[in-house]
JSON list of C-alpha atoms in Angstrom, two decimals:
[
{"chain": "A", "resi": 5, "resn": "UNK", "atom": "CA", "xyz": [-6.38, -0.45, 14.34]},
{"chain": "A", "resi": 6, "resn": "UNK", "atom": "CA", "xyz": [-5.53, 3.21, 13.94]},
{"chain": "A", "resi": 7, "resn": "UNK", "atom": "CA", "xyz": [-8.04, 5.51, 12.28]},
{"chain": "A", "resi": 8, "resn": "UNK", "atom": "CA", "xyz": [-6.49, 7.84, 9.73]},
{"chain": "A", "resi": 9, "resn": "UNK", "atom": "CA", "xyz": [-8.12, 10.99, 8.40]},
{"chain": "A", "resi": 10, "resn": "UNK", "atom": "CA", "xyz": [-6.73, 12.53, 5.26]},
{"chain": "A", "resi": 11, "resn": "UNK", "atom": "CA", "xyz": [-7.69, 15.77, 3.60]},
{"chain": "A", "resi": 12, "resn": "UNK", "atom": "CA", "xyz": [-8.42, 16.91, 1.05]},
{"chain": "A", "resi": 13, "resn": "UNK", "atom": "CA", "xyz": [-10.00, 13.76, -0.33]},
{"chain": "A", "resi": 14, "resn": "UNK", "atom": "CA", "xyz": [-9.64, 15.15, -3.82]},
{"chain": "A", "resi": 15, "resn": "UNK", "atom": "CA", "xyz": [-8.64, 18.35, -5.54]},
{"chain": "A", "resi": 16, "resn": "UNK", "atom": "CA", "xyz": [-8.11, 19.80, -8.98]},
{"chain": "A", "resi": 17, "resn": "UNK", "atom": "CA", "xyz": [-5.00, 21.91, -9.20]},
{"chain": "A", "resi": 18, "resn": "UNK", "atom": "CA", "xyz": [-3.40, 24.20, -11.72]},
{"chain": "A", "resi": 19, "resn": "UNK", "atom": "CA", "xyz": [0.03, 23.53, -13.13]},
{"chain": "A", "resi": 20, "resn": "UNK", "atom": "CA", "xyz": [2.78, 25.26, -11.15]},
{"chain": "A", "resi": 21, "resn": "UNK", "atom": "CA", "xyz": [0.86, 25.48, -7.90]},
{"chain": "A", "resi": 22, "resn": "UNK", "atom": "CA", "xyz": [1.46, 23.57, -4.66]},
{"chain": "A", "resi": 23, "resn": "UNK", "atom": "CA", "xyz": [-0.93, 21.63, -2.47]},
{"chain": "A", "resi": 24, "resn": "UNK", "atom": "CA", "xyz": [-0.58, 20.38, 1.07]},
{"chain": "A", "resi": 25, "resn": "UNK", "atom": "CA", "xyz": [-2.19, 17.13, 2.17]},
{"chain": "A", "resi": 26, "resn": "UNK", "atom": "CA", "xyz": [-2.89, 16.54, 5.83]},
{"chain": "A", "resi": 27, "resn": "UNK", "atom": "CA", "xyz": [-2.88, 13.23, 7.69]},
{"chain": "A", "resi": 28, "resn": "UNK", "atom": "CA", "xyz": [-4.32, 12.94, 11.19]},
{"chain": "A", "resi": 29, "resn": "UNK", "atom": "CA", "xyz": [-4.18, 9.72, 13.22]},
{"chain": "A", "resi": 30, "resn": "UNK", "atom": "CA", "xyz": [-6.39, 9.01, 16.23]},
{"chain": "A", "resi": 31, "resn": "UNK", "atom": "CA", "xyz": [-3.51, 7.59, 18.26]},
{"chain": "A", "resi": 32, "resn": "UNK", "atom": "CA", "xyz": [0.20, 8.14, 18.62]},
{"chain": "A", "resi": 33, "resn": "UNK", "atom": "CA", "xyz": [2.20, 6.18, 16.07]},
{"chain": "A", "resi": 34, "resn": "UNK", "atom": "CA", "xyz": [5.91, 5.91, 15.64]},
{"chain": "A", "resi": 35, "resn": "UNK", "atom": "CA", "xyz": [6.10, 5.14, 11.93]},
{"chain": "A", "resi": 36, "resn": "UNK", "atom": "CA", "xyz": [4.21, 7.15, 9.33]},
{"chain": "A", "resi": 37, "resn": "UNK", "atom": "CA", "xyz": [4.69, 6.88, 5.59]},
{"chain": "A", "resi": 38, "resn": "UNK", "atom": "CA", "xyz": [3.55, 8.60, 2.43]},
{"chain": "A", "resi": 39, "resn": "UNK", "atom": "CA", "xyz": [2.79, 6.55, -0.68]},
{"chain": "A", "resi": 40, "resn": "UNK", "atom": "CA", "xyz": [1.84, 7.54, -4.20]},
{"chain": "A", "resi": 41, "resn": "UNK", "atom": "CA", "xyz": [-0.48, 5.55, -6.42]},
{"chain": "A", "resi": 42, "resn": "UNK", "atom": "CA", "xyz": [-0.52, 6.67, -10.02]},
{"chain": "A", "resi": 43, "resn": "UNK", "atom": "CA", "xyz": [-3.63, 5.82, -12.06]},
{"chain": "A", "resi": 44, "resn": "UNK", "atom": "CA", "xyz": [-3.98, 2.06, -12.41]},
{"chain": "A", "resi": 45, "resn": "UNK", "atom": "CA", "xyz": [-0.62, 1.45, -10.76]},
{"chain": "A", "resi": 46, "resn": "UNK", "atom": "CA", "xyz": [0.80, 0.05, -7.56]},
{"chain": "A", "resi": 47, "resn": "UNK", "atom": "CA", "xyz": [1.76, 1.89, -4.41]},
{"chain": "A", "resi": 48, "resn": "UNK", "atom": "CA", "xyz": [5.17, 3.55, -4.39]},
{"chain": "A", "resi": 49, "resn": "UNK", "atom": "CA", "xyz": [6.77, 4.74, -1.18]},
{"chain": "A", "resi": 50, "resn": "UNK", "atom": "CA", "xyz": [7.64, 8.44, -1.29]},
{"chain": "A", "resi": 51, "resn": "UNK", "atom": "CA", "xyz": [9.12, 8.89, 2.17]},
{"chain": "A", "resi": 52, "resn": "UNK", "atom": "CA", "xyz": [9.06, 8.03, 5.83]},
{"chain": "A", "resi": 53, "resn": "UNK", "atom": "CA", "xyz": [7.86, 10.92, 7.97]},
{"chain": "A", "resi": 54, "resn": "UNK", "atom": "CA", "xyz": [10.08, 11.19, 11.04]},
{"chain": "A", "resi": 55, "resn": "UNK", "atom": "CA", "xyz": [8.82, 13.00, 14.10]},
{"chain": "A", "resi": 56, "resn": "UNK", "atom": "CA", "xyz": [11.01, 15.96, 14.94]},
{"chain": "A", "resi": 57, "resn": "UNK", "atom": "CA", "xyz": [13.47, 15.46, 12.10]},
{"chain": "A", "resi": 58, "resn": "UNK", "atom": "CA", "xyz": [13.72, 15.53, 8.34]},
{"chain": "A", "resi": 59, "resn": "UNK", "atom": "CA", "xyz": [11.82, 12.90, 6.39]},
{"chain": "A", "resi": 60, "resn": "UNK", "atom": "CA", "xyz": [13.66, 10.01, 4.77]},
{"chain": "A", "resi": 61, "resn": "UNK", "atom": "CA", "xyz": [13.03, 9.99, 1.02]},
{"chain": "A", "resi": 62, "resn": "UNK", "atom": "CA", "xyz": [13.09, 7.05, -1.36]},
{"chain": "A", "resi": 63, "resn": "UNK", "atom": "CA", "xyz": [15.04, 7.03, -4.57]},
{"chain": "A", "resi": 64, "resn": "UNK", "atom": "CA", "xyz": [13.42, 9.28, -7.12]},
{"chain": "A", "resi": 65, "resn": "UNK", "atom": "CA", "xyz": [11.73, 11.57, -4.59]},
{"chain": "A", "resi": 66, "resn": "UNK", "atom": "CA", "xyz": [13.28, 14.78, -3.26]},
{"chain": "A", "resi": 67, "resn": "UNK", "atom": "CA", "xyz": [12.47, 17.14, -0.44]},
{"chain": "A", "resi": 68, "resn": "UNK", "atom": "CA", "xyz": [12.13, 20.19, -2.68]},
{"chain": "A", "resi": 69, "resn": "UNK", "atom": "CA", "xyz": [9.32, 18.51, -4.61]},
{"chain": "A", "resi": 70, "resn": "UNK", "atom": "CA", "xyz": [7.65, 16.69, -1.70]},
{"chain": "A", "resi": 71, "resn": "UNK", "atom": "CA", "xyz": [8.34, 18.52, 1.56]},
{"chain": "A", "resi": 72, "resn": "UNK", "atom": "CA", "xyz": [7.00, 16.65, 4.57]},
{"chain": "A", "resi": 73, "resn": "UNK", "atom": "CA", "xyz": [6.33, 17.79, 8.10]},
{"chain": "A", "resi": 74, "resn": "UNK", "atom": "CA", "xyz": [5.79, 15.62, 11.19]},
{"chain": "A", "resi": 75, "resn": "UNK", "atom": "CA", "xyz": [5.38, 17.91, 14.19]},
{"chain": "A", "resi": 76, "resn": "UNK", "atom": "CA", "xyz": [4.08, 15.20, 16.52]},
{"chain": "A", "resi": 77, "resn": "UNK", "atom": "CA", "xyz": [3.17, 11.51, 16.71]},
{"chain": "A", "resi": 78, "resn": "UNK", "atom": "CA", "xyz": [-0.37, 11.94, 15.36]},
{"chain": "A", "resi": 79, "resn": "UNK", "atom": "CA", "xyz": [-0.03, 14.36, 12.44]},
{"chain": "A", "resi": 80, "resn": "UNK", "atom": "CA", "xyz": [1.89, 14.79, 9.20]},
{"chain": "A", "resi": 81, "resn": "UNK", "atom": "CA", "xyz": [1.63, 16.81, 6.02]},
{"chain": "A", "resi": 82, "resn": "UNK", "atom": "CA", "xyz": [2.87, 16.18, 2.50]},
{"chain": "A", "resi": 83, "resn": "UNK", "atom": "CA", "xyz": [3.19, 19.07, 0.06]},
{"chain": "A", "resi": 84, "resn": "UNK", "atom": "CA", "xyz": [3.30, 18.47, -3.66]},
{"chain": "A", "resi": 85, "resn": "UNK", "atom": "CA", "xyz": [5.21, 21.46, -5.02]},
{"chain": "A", "resi": 86, "resn": "UNK", "atom": "CA", "xyz": [5.22, 23.11, -8.42]},
{"chain": "A", "resi": 87, "resn": "UNK", "atom": "CA", "xyz": [2.76, 20.56, -9.73]},
{"chain": "A", "resi": 88, "resn": "UNK", "atom": "CA", "xyz": [2.66, 19.23, -13.29]},
{"chain": "A", "resi": 89, "resn": "UNK", "atom": "CA", "xyz": [0.14, 16.84, -14.88]},
{"chain": "A", "resi": 90, "resn": "UNK", "atom": "CA", "xyz": [2.55, 13.97, -14.11]},
{"chain": "A", "resi": 91, "resn": "UNK", "atom": "CA", "xyz": [1.82, 14.55, -10.40]},
{"chain": "A", "resi": 92, "resn": "UNK", "atom": "CA", "xyz": [-1.81, 13.55, -10.89]},
{"chain": "A", "resi": 93, "resn": "UNK", "atom": "CA", "xyz": [-2.09, 10.62, -8.50]},
{"chain": "A", "resi": 94, "resn": "UNK", "atom": "CA", "xyz": [-3.59, 9.38, -5.30]},
{"chain": "A", "resi": 95, "resn": "UNK", "atom": "CA", "xyz": [-1.41, 10.19, -2.31]},
{"chain": "A", "resi": 96, "resn": "UNK", "atom": "CA", "xyz": [-1.86, 7.92, 0.69]},
{"chain": "A", "resi": 97, "resn": "UNK", "atom": "CA", "xyz": [-0.79, 8.34, 4.25]},
{"chain": "A", "resi": 98, "resn": "UNK", "atom": "CA", "xyz": [-0.09, 5.13, 6.14]},
{"chain": "A", "resi": 99, "resn": "UNK", "atom": "CA", "xyz": [0.98, 4.16, 9.63]},
{"chain": "A", "resi": 100, "resn": "UNK", "atom": "CA", "xyz": [2.65, 1.08, 11.03]},
{"chain": "A", "resi": 101, "resn": "UNK", "atom": "CA", "xyz": [0.44, -0.57, 13.61]},
{"chain": "A", "resi": 102, "resn": "UNK", "atom": "CA", "xyz": [2.01, -0.92, 17.02]},
{"chain": "A", "resi": 103, "resn": "UNK", "atom": "CA", "xyz": [0.63, -4.43, 17.26]},
{"chain": "A", "resi": 104, "resn": "UNK", "atom": "CA", "xyz": [2.67, -5.95, 14.49]},
{"chain": "A", "resi": 105, "resn": "UNK", "atom": "CA", "xyz": [5.81, -5.37, 12.52]},
{"chain": "A", "resi": 106, "resn": "UNK", "atom": "CA", "xyz": [5.21, -3.90, 9.08]},
{"chain": "A", "resi": 107, "resn": "UNK", "atom": "CA", "xyz": [1.40, -4.05, 9.36]},
{"chain": "A", "resi": 108, "resn": "UNK", "atom": "CA", "xyz": [0.28, -0.90, 7.58]},
{"chain": "A", "resi": 109, "resn": "UNK", "atom": "CA", "xyz": [-3.03, 0.89, 7.81]},
{"chain": "A", "resi": 110, "resn": "UNK", "atom": "CA", "xyz": [-3.85, 3.39, 5.08]},
{"chain": "A", "resi": 111, "resn": "UNK", "atom": "CA", "xyz": [-5.77, 6.61, 4.95]},
{"chain": "A", "resi": 112, "resn": "UNK", "atom": "CA", "xyz": [-8.47, 6.99, 2.32]},
{"chain": "A", "resi": 113, "resn": "UNK", "atom": "CA", "xyz": [-6.10, 8.88, 0.06]},
{"chain": "A", "resi": 114, "resn": "UNK", "atom": "CA", "xyz": [-6.05, 12.26, -1.62]},
{"chain": "A", "resi": 115, "resn": "UNK", "atom": "CA", "xyz": [-6.79, 12.19, -5.33]},
{"chain": "A", "resi": 116, "resn": "UNK", "atom": "CA", "xyz": [-5.02, 15.06, -7.07]},
{"chain": "A", "resi": 117, "resn": "UNK", "atom": "CA", "xyz": [-5.69, 16.07, -10.66]},
{"chain": "A", "resi": 118, "resn": "UNK", "atom": "CA", "xyz": [-3.30, 18.60, -12.16]},
{"chain": "A", "resi": 119, "resn": "UNK", "atom": "CA", "xyz": [-4.47, 20.49, -15.23]},
{"chain": "B", "resi": 9, "resn": "UNK", "atom": "CA", "xyz": [16.19, -2.78, -1.52]},
{"chain": "B", "resi": 10, "resn": "UNK", "atom": "CA", "xyz": [13.45, -5.36, -1.89]},
{"chain": "B", "resi": 11, "resn": "UNK", "atom": "CA", "xyz": [12.05, -6.18, -5.32]},
{"chain": "B", "resi": 12, "resn": "UNK", "atom": "CA", "xyz": [8.60, -7.76, -5.45]},
{"chain": "B", "resi": 13, "resn": "UNK", "atom": "CA", "xyz": [7.15, -9.23, -8.63]},
{"chain": "B", "resi": 14, "resn": "UNK", "atom": "CA", "xyz": [3.48, -10.20, -8.91]},
{"chain": "B", "resi": 15, "resn": "UNK", "atom": "CA", "xyz": [1.60, -12.34, -11.44]},
{"chain": "B", "resi": 16, "resn": "UNK", "atom": "CA", "xyz": [-0.81, -12.32, -13.15]},
{"chain": "B", "resi": 17, "resn": "UNK", "atom": "CA", "xyz": [-1.72, -8.68, -13.70]},
{"chain": "B", "resi": 18, "resn": "UNK", "atom": "CA", "xyz": [-5.33, -9.63, -14.46]},
{"chain": "B", "resi": 19, "resn": "UNK", "atom": "CA", "xyz": [-7.33, -12.69, -13.53]},
{"chain": "B", "resi": 20, "resn": "UNK", "atom": "CA", "xyz": [-10.92, -13.58, -14.36]},
{"chain": "B", "resi": 21, "resn": "UNK", "atom": "CA", "xyz": [-12.66, -16.53, -12.73]},
{"chain": "B", "resi": 22, "resn": "UNK", "atom": "CA", "xyz": [-16.18, -17.86, -12.58]},
{"chain": "B", "resi": 23, "resn": "UNK", "atom": "CA", "xyz": [-18.01, -17.45, -9.32]},
{"chain": "B", "resi": 24, "resn": "UNK", "atom": "CA", "xyz": [-17.30, -20.43, -7.11]},
{"chain": "B", "resi": 25, "resn": "UNK", "atom": "CA", "xyz": [-13.94, -21.20, -8.70]},
{"chain": "B", "resi": 26, "resn": "UNK", "atom": "CA", "xyz": [-10.58, -20.67, -7.03]},
{"chain": "B", "resi": 27, "resn": "UNK", "atom": "CA", "xyz": [-8.09, -17.88, -7.72]},
{"chain": "B", "resi": 28, "resn": "UNK", "atom": "CA", "xyz": [-4.34, -17.93, -7.16]},
{"chain": "B", "resi": 29, "resn": "UNK", "atom": "CA", "xyz": [-2.02, -14.94, -7.26]},
{"chain": "B", "resi": 30, "resn": "UNK", "atom": "CA", "xyz": [1.75, -15.35, -7.00]},
{"chain": "B", "resi": 31, "resn": "UNK", "atom": "CA", "xyz": [4.58, -13.12, -5.84]},
{"chain": "B", "resi": 32, "resn": "UNK", "atom": "CA", "xyz": [8.33, -13.44, -5.69]},
{"chain": "B", "resi": 33, "resn": "UNK", "atom": "CA", "xyz": [10.70, -11.38, -3.59]},
{"chain": "B", "resi": 34, "resn": "UNK", "atom": "CA", "xyz": [14.43, -10.76, -3.75]},
{"chain": "B", "resi": 35, "resn": "UNK", "atom": "CA", "xyz": [15.64, -10.23, -0.17]},
{"chain": "B", "resi": 36, "resn": "UNK", "atom": "CA", "xyz": [16.17, -13.54, 1.57]},
{"chain": "B", "resi": 37, "resn": "UNK", "atom": "CA", "xyz": [16.11, -11.73, 4.93]},
{"chain": "B", "resi": 38, "resn": "UNK", "atom": "CA", "xyz": [12.48, -10.65, 4.47]},
{"chain": "B", "resi": 39, "resn": "UNK", "atom": "CA", "xyz": [10.28, -12.21, 7.13]},
{"chain": "B", "resi": 40, "resn": "UNK", "atom": "CA", "xyz": [6.81, -10.78, 6.68]},
{"chain": "B", "resi": 41, "resn": "UNK", "atom": "CA", "xyz": [4.47, -11.03, 3.67]},
{"chain": "B", "resi": 42, "resn": "UNK", "atom": "CA", "xyz": [1.09, -9.30, 3.64]},
{"chain": "B", "resi": 43, "resn": "UNK", "atom": "CA", "xyz": [-1.66, -9.18, 1.07]},
{"chain": "B", "resi": 44, "resn": "UNK", "atom": "CA", "xyz": [-3.82, -6.11, 0.57]},
{"chain": "B", "resi": 45, "resn": "UNK", "atom": "CA", "xyz": [-7.15, -5.79, -1.20]},
{"chain": "B", "resi": 46, "resn": "UNK", "atom": "CA", "xyz": [-8.12, -2.52, -2.84]},
{"chain": "B", "resi": 47, "resn": "UNK", "atom": "CA", "xyz": [-11.66, -2.10, -4.05]},
{"chain": "B", "resi": 48, "resn": "UNK", "atom": "CA", "xyz": [-12.35, 0.55, -6.66]},
{"chain": "B", "resi": 49, "resn": "UNK", "atom": "CA", "xyz": [-11.99, 4.01, -5.15]},
{"chain": "B", "resi": 50, "resn": "UNK", "atom": "CA", "xyz": [-11.12, 2.66, -1.72]},
{"chain": "B", "resi": 51, "resn": "UNK", "atom": "CA", "xyz": [-8.01, 2.42, 0.40]},
{"chain": "B", "resi": 52, "resn": "UNK", "atom": "CA", "xyz": [-5.87, -0.75, 0.44]},
{"chain": "B", "resi": 53, "resn": "UNK", "atom": "CA", "xyz": [-6.81, -3.02, 3.32]},
{"chain": "B", "resi": 54, "resn": "UNK", "atom": "CA", "xyz": [-4.88, -5.90, 4.82]},
{"chain": "B", "resi": 55, "resn": "UNK", "atom": "CA", "xyz": [-6.65, -9.19, 4.26]},
{"chain": "B", "resi": 56, "resn": "UNK", "atom": "CA", "xyz": [-4.06, -11.73, 5.37]},
{"chain": "B", "resi": 57, "resn": "UNK", "atom": "CA", "xyz": [-0.39, -11.92, 6.19]},
{"chain": "B", "resi": 58, "resn": "UNK", "atom": "CA", "xyz": [2.21, -14.56, 6.94]},
{"chain": "B", "resi": 59, "resn": "UNK", "atom": "CA", "xyz": [5.48, -14.53, 8.80]},
{"chain": "B", "resi": 60, "resn": "UNK", "atom": "CA", "xyz": [8.51, -16.52, 7.77]},
{"chain": "B", "resi": 61, "resn": "UNK", "atom": "CA", "xyz": [8.25, -19.06, 10.55]},
{"chain": "B", "resi": 62, "resn": "UNK", "atom": "CA", "xyz": [5.19, -20.73, 8.98]},
{"chain": "B", "resi": 63, "resn": "UNK", "atom": "CA", "xyz": [4.51, -22.15, 5.55]},
{"chain": "B", "resi": 64, "resn": "UNK", "atom": "CA", "xyz": [0.75, -21.57, 5.31]},
{"chain": "B", "resi": 65, "resn": "UNK", "atom": "CA", "xyz": [-1.97, -19.53, 6.94]},
{"chain": "B", "resi": 66, "resn": "UNK", "atom": "CA", "xyz": [-5.70, -19.72, 6.34]},
{"chain": "B", "resi": 67, "resn": "UNK", "atom": "CA", "xyz": [-8.60, -17.44, 7.16]},
{"chain": "B", "resi": 68, "resn": "UNK", "atom": "CA", "xyz": [-11.92, -18.80, 5.95]},
{"chain": "B", "resi": 69, "resn": "UNK", "atom": "CA", "xyz": [-11.82, -18.68, 2.14]},
{"chain": "B", "resi": 70, "resn": "UNK", "atom": "CA", "xyz": [-8.40, -17.10, 1.82]},
{"chain": "B", "resi": 71, "resn": "UNK", "atom": "CA", "xyz": [-5.00, -18.61, 2.43]},
{"chain": "B", "resi": 72, "resn": "UNK", "atom": "CA", "xyz": [-1.42, -17.62, 1.90]},
{"chain": "B", "resi": 73, "resn": "UNK", "atom": "CA", "xyz": [1.48, -20.02, 1.31]},
{"chain": "B", "resi": 74, "resn": "UNK", "atom": "CA", "xyz": [5.16, -19.21, 1.63]},
{"chain": "B", "resi": 75, "resn": "UNK", "atom": "CA", "xyz": [8.18, -20.95, 0.13]},
{"chain": "B", "resi": 76, "resn": "UNK", "atom": "CA", "xyz": [11.25, -19.31, 1.63]},
{"chain": "B", "resi": 77, "resn": "UNK", "atom": "CA", "xyz": [13.68, -21.44, -0.34]},
{"chain": "B", "resi": 78, "resn": "UNK", "atom": "CA", "xyz": [12.21, -20.31, -3.63]},
{"chain": "B", "resi": 79, "resn": "UNK", "atom": "CA", "xyz": [11.41, -16.83, -2.27]},
{"chain": "B", "resi": 80, "resn": "UNK", "atom": "CA", "xyz": [7.81, -16.84, -3.36]},
{"chain": "B", "resi": 81, "resn": "UNK", "atom": "CA", "xyz": [4.42, -16.61, -1.73]},
{"chain": "B", "resi": 82, "resn": "UNK", "atom": "CA", "xyz": [0.90, -16.99, -3.03]},
{"chain": "B", "resi": 83, "resn": "UNK", "atom": "CA", "xyz": [-2.64, -15.90, -2.24]},
{"chain": "B", "resi": 84, "resn": "UNK", "atom": "CA", "xyz": [-5.37, -18.49, -2.64]},
{"chain": "B", "resi": 85, "resn": "UNK", "atom": "CA", "xyz": [-9.04, -17.57, -2.69]},
{"chain": "B", "resi": 86, "resn": "UNK", "atom": "CA", "xyz": [-11.53, -20.43, -2.77]},
{"chain": "B", "resi": 87, "resn": "UNK", "atom": "CA", "xyz": [-15.24, -20.35, -3.63]},
{"chain": "B", "resi": 88, "resn": "UNK", "atom": "CA", "xyz": [-14.87, -16.91, -5.13]},
{"chain": "B", "resi": 89, "resn": "UNK", "atom": "CA", "xyz": [-17.74, -14.46, -4.93]},
{"chain": "B", "resi": 90, "resn": "UNK", "atom": "CA", "xyz": [-18.46, -11.26, -6.89]},
{"chain": "B", "resi": 91, "resn": "UNK", "atom": "CA", "xyz": [-17.44, -9.18, -3.87]},
{"chain": "B", "resi": 92, "resn": "UNK", "atom": "CA", "xyz": [-13.93, -10.64, -4.17]},
{"chain": "B", "resi": 93, "resn": "UNK", "atom": "CA", "xyz": [-13.52, -8.56, -7.33]},
{"chain": "B", "resi": 94, "resn": "UNK", "atom": "CA", "xyz": [-10.79, -6.02, -6.56]},
{"chain": "B", "resi": 95, "resn": "UNK", "atom": "CA", "xyz": [-7.10, -5.31, -7.03]},
{"chain": "B", "resi": 96, "resn": "UNK", "atom": "CA", "xyz": [-4.85, -7.42, -4.82]},
{"chain": "B", "resi": 97, "resn": "UNK", "atom": "CA", "xyz": [-1.33, -6.37, -3.86]},
{"chain": "B", "resi": 98, "resn": "UNK", "atom": "CA", "xyz": [1.37, -8.46, -2.27]},
{"chain": "B", "resi": 99, "resn": "UNK", "atom": "CA", "xyz": [4.16, -6.78, -0.33]},
{"chain": "B", "resi": 100, "resn": "UNK", "atom": "CA", "xyz": [7.41, -7.43, 1.48]},
{"chain": "B", "resi": 101, "resn": "UNK", "atom": "CA", "xyz": [9.44, -5.40, 3.98]},
{"chain": "B", "resi": 102, "resn": "UNK", "atom": "CA", "xyz": [12.01, -2.92, 2.77]},
{"chain": "B", "resi": 103, "resn": "UNK", "atom": "CA", "xyz": [14.36, -0.74, 4.75]},
{"chain": "B", "resi": 104, "resn": "UNK", "atom": "CA", "xyz": [14.78, -0.59, 8.50]},
{"chain": "B", "resi": 105, "resn": "UNK", "atom": "CA", "xyz": [11.68, 1.37, 9.44]},
{"chain": "B", "resi": 106, "resn": "UNK", "atom": "CA", "xyz": [8.93, -1.19, 8.73]},
{"chain": "B", "resi": 107, "resn": "UNK", "atom": "CA", "xyz": [8.20, 0.12, 5.26]},
{"chain": "B", "resi": 108, "resn": "UNK", "atom": "CA", "xyz": [6.67, -2.14, 2.62]},
{"chain": "B", "resi": 109, "resn": "UNK", "atom": "CA", "xyz": [7.44, -2.60, -1.05]},
{"chain": "B", "resi": 110, "resn": "UNK", "atom": "CA", "xyz": [4.36, -3.56, -3.03]},
{"chain": "B", "resi": 111, "resn": "UNK", "atom": "CA", "xyz": [3.92, -5.79, -6.03]},
{"chain": "B", "resi": 112, "resn": "UNK", "atom": "CA", "xyz": [2.39, -4.44, -9.21]},
{"chain": "B", "resi": 113, "resn": "UNK", "atom": "CA", "xyz": [-1.11, -5.65, -8.38]},
{"chain": "B", "resi": 114, "resn": "UNK", "atom": "CA", "xyz": [-3.60, -8.17, -9.76]},
{"chain": "B", "resi": 115, "resn": "UNK", "atom": "CA", "xyz": [-7.03, -7.13, -10.97]},
{"chain": "B", "resi": 116, "resn": "UNK", "atom": "CA", "xyz": [-9.31, -10.03, -10.01]},
{"chain": "B", "resi": 117, "resn": "UNK", "atom": "CA", "xyz": [-12.71, -10.20, -11.63]},
{"chain": "B", "resi": 118, "resn": "UNK", "atom": "CA", "xyz": [-15.23, -12.76, -10.45]},
{"chain": "B", "resi": 119, "resn": "UNK", "atom": "CA", "xyz": [-17.85, -13.40, -13.10]},
{"chain": "B", "resi": 120, "resn": "UNK", "atom": "CA", "xyz": [-21.35, -14.25, -11.88]}
]
């Protein structure tokens, strides 16, 4: 399965600042997604990162708050903008395995704490 | 979109006993149902999945059953061990791009 590297693994941020999370995959993948996992909660899909075009956002998530880039088939970034304490979460990059429909592999996640 | 409900939210069992976690889904067109295990501080990892053309799938101590008529599927873990302690998530497809919607999770604790 694909190997996903995410960074930073964790960070402590000040209110009002922005942070960019990077996701690097060791092979070309068509489908790449960003999920959020709030403390003690499930995984919520933020958006699908589309290569060469704008990301597709889920209800409740907007581009101004969570801008996403996908310059090629192995790399994506998620920015959390103008952060507030409510943005304290784990953000996970995931990719759909070529071998099977809907089989997702996850990165290790980026744990953000906003003070 | 797909709605996935998962029960129970917490489950404690004695080592060696069986554990069952249940999920229901809303979209009758869904055809793929995975289960993920997330250990504390780790990433979710796929442990077993089932496609809609079969009713049951087993892999050693874990099994998944699917009832398409009732739109529910279950995870069965037999002969539980302390290392089975984790949060388990069920999921179902949503959208057209192979995304998944996850259930709310079950914290399984296996007591030695």
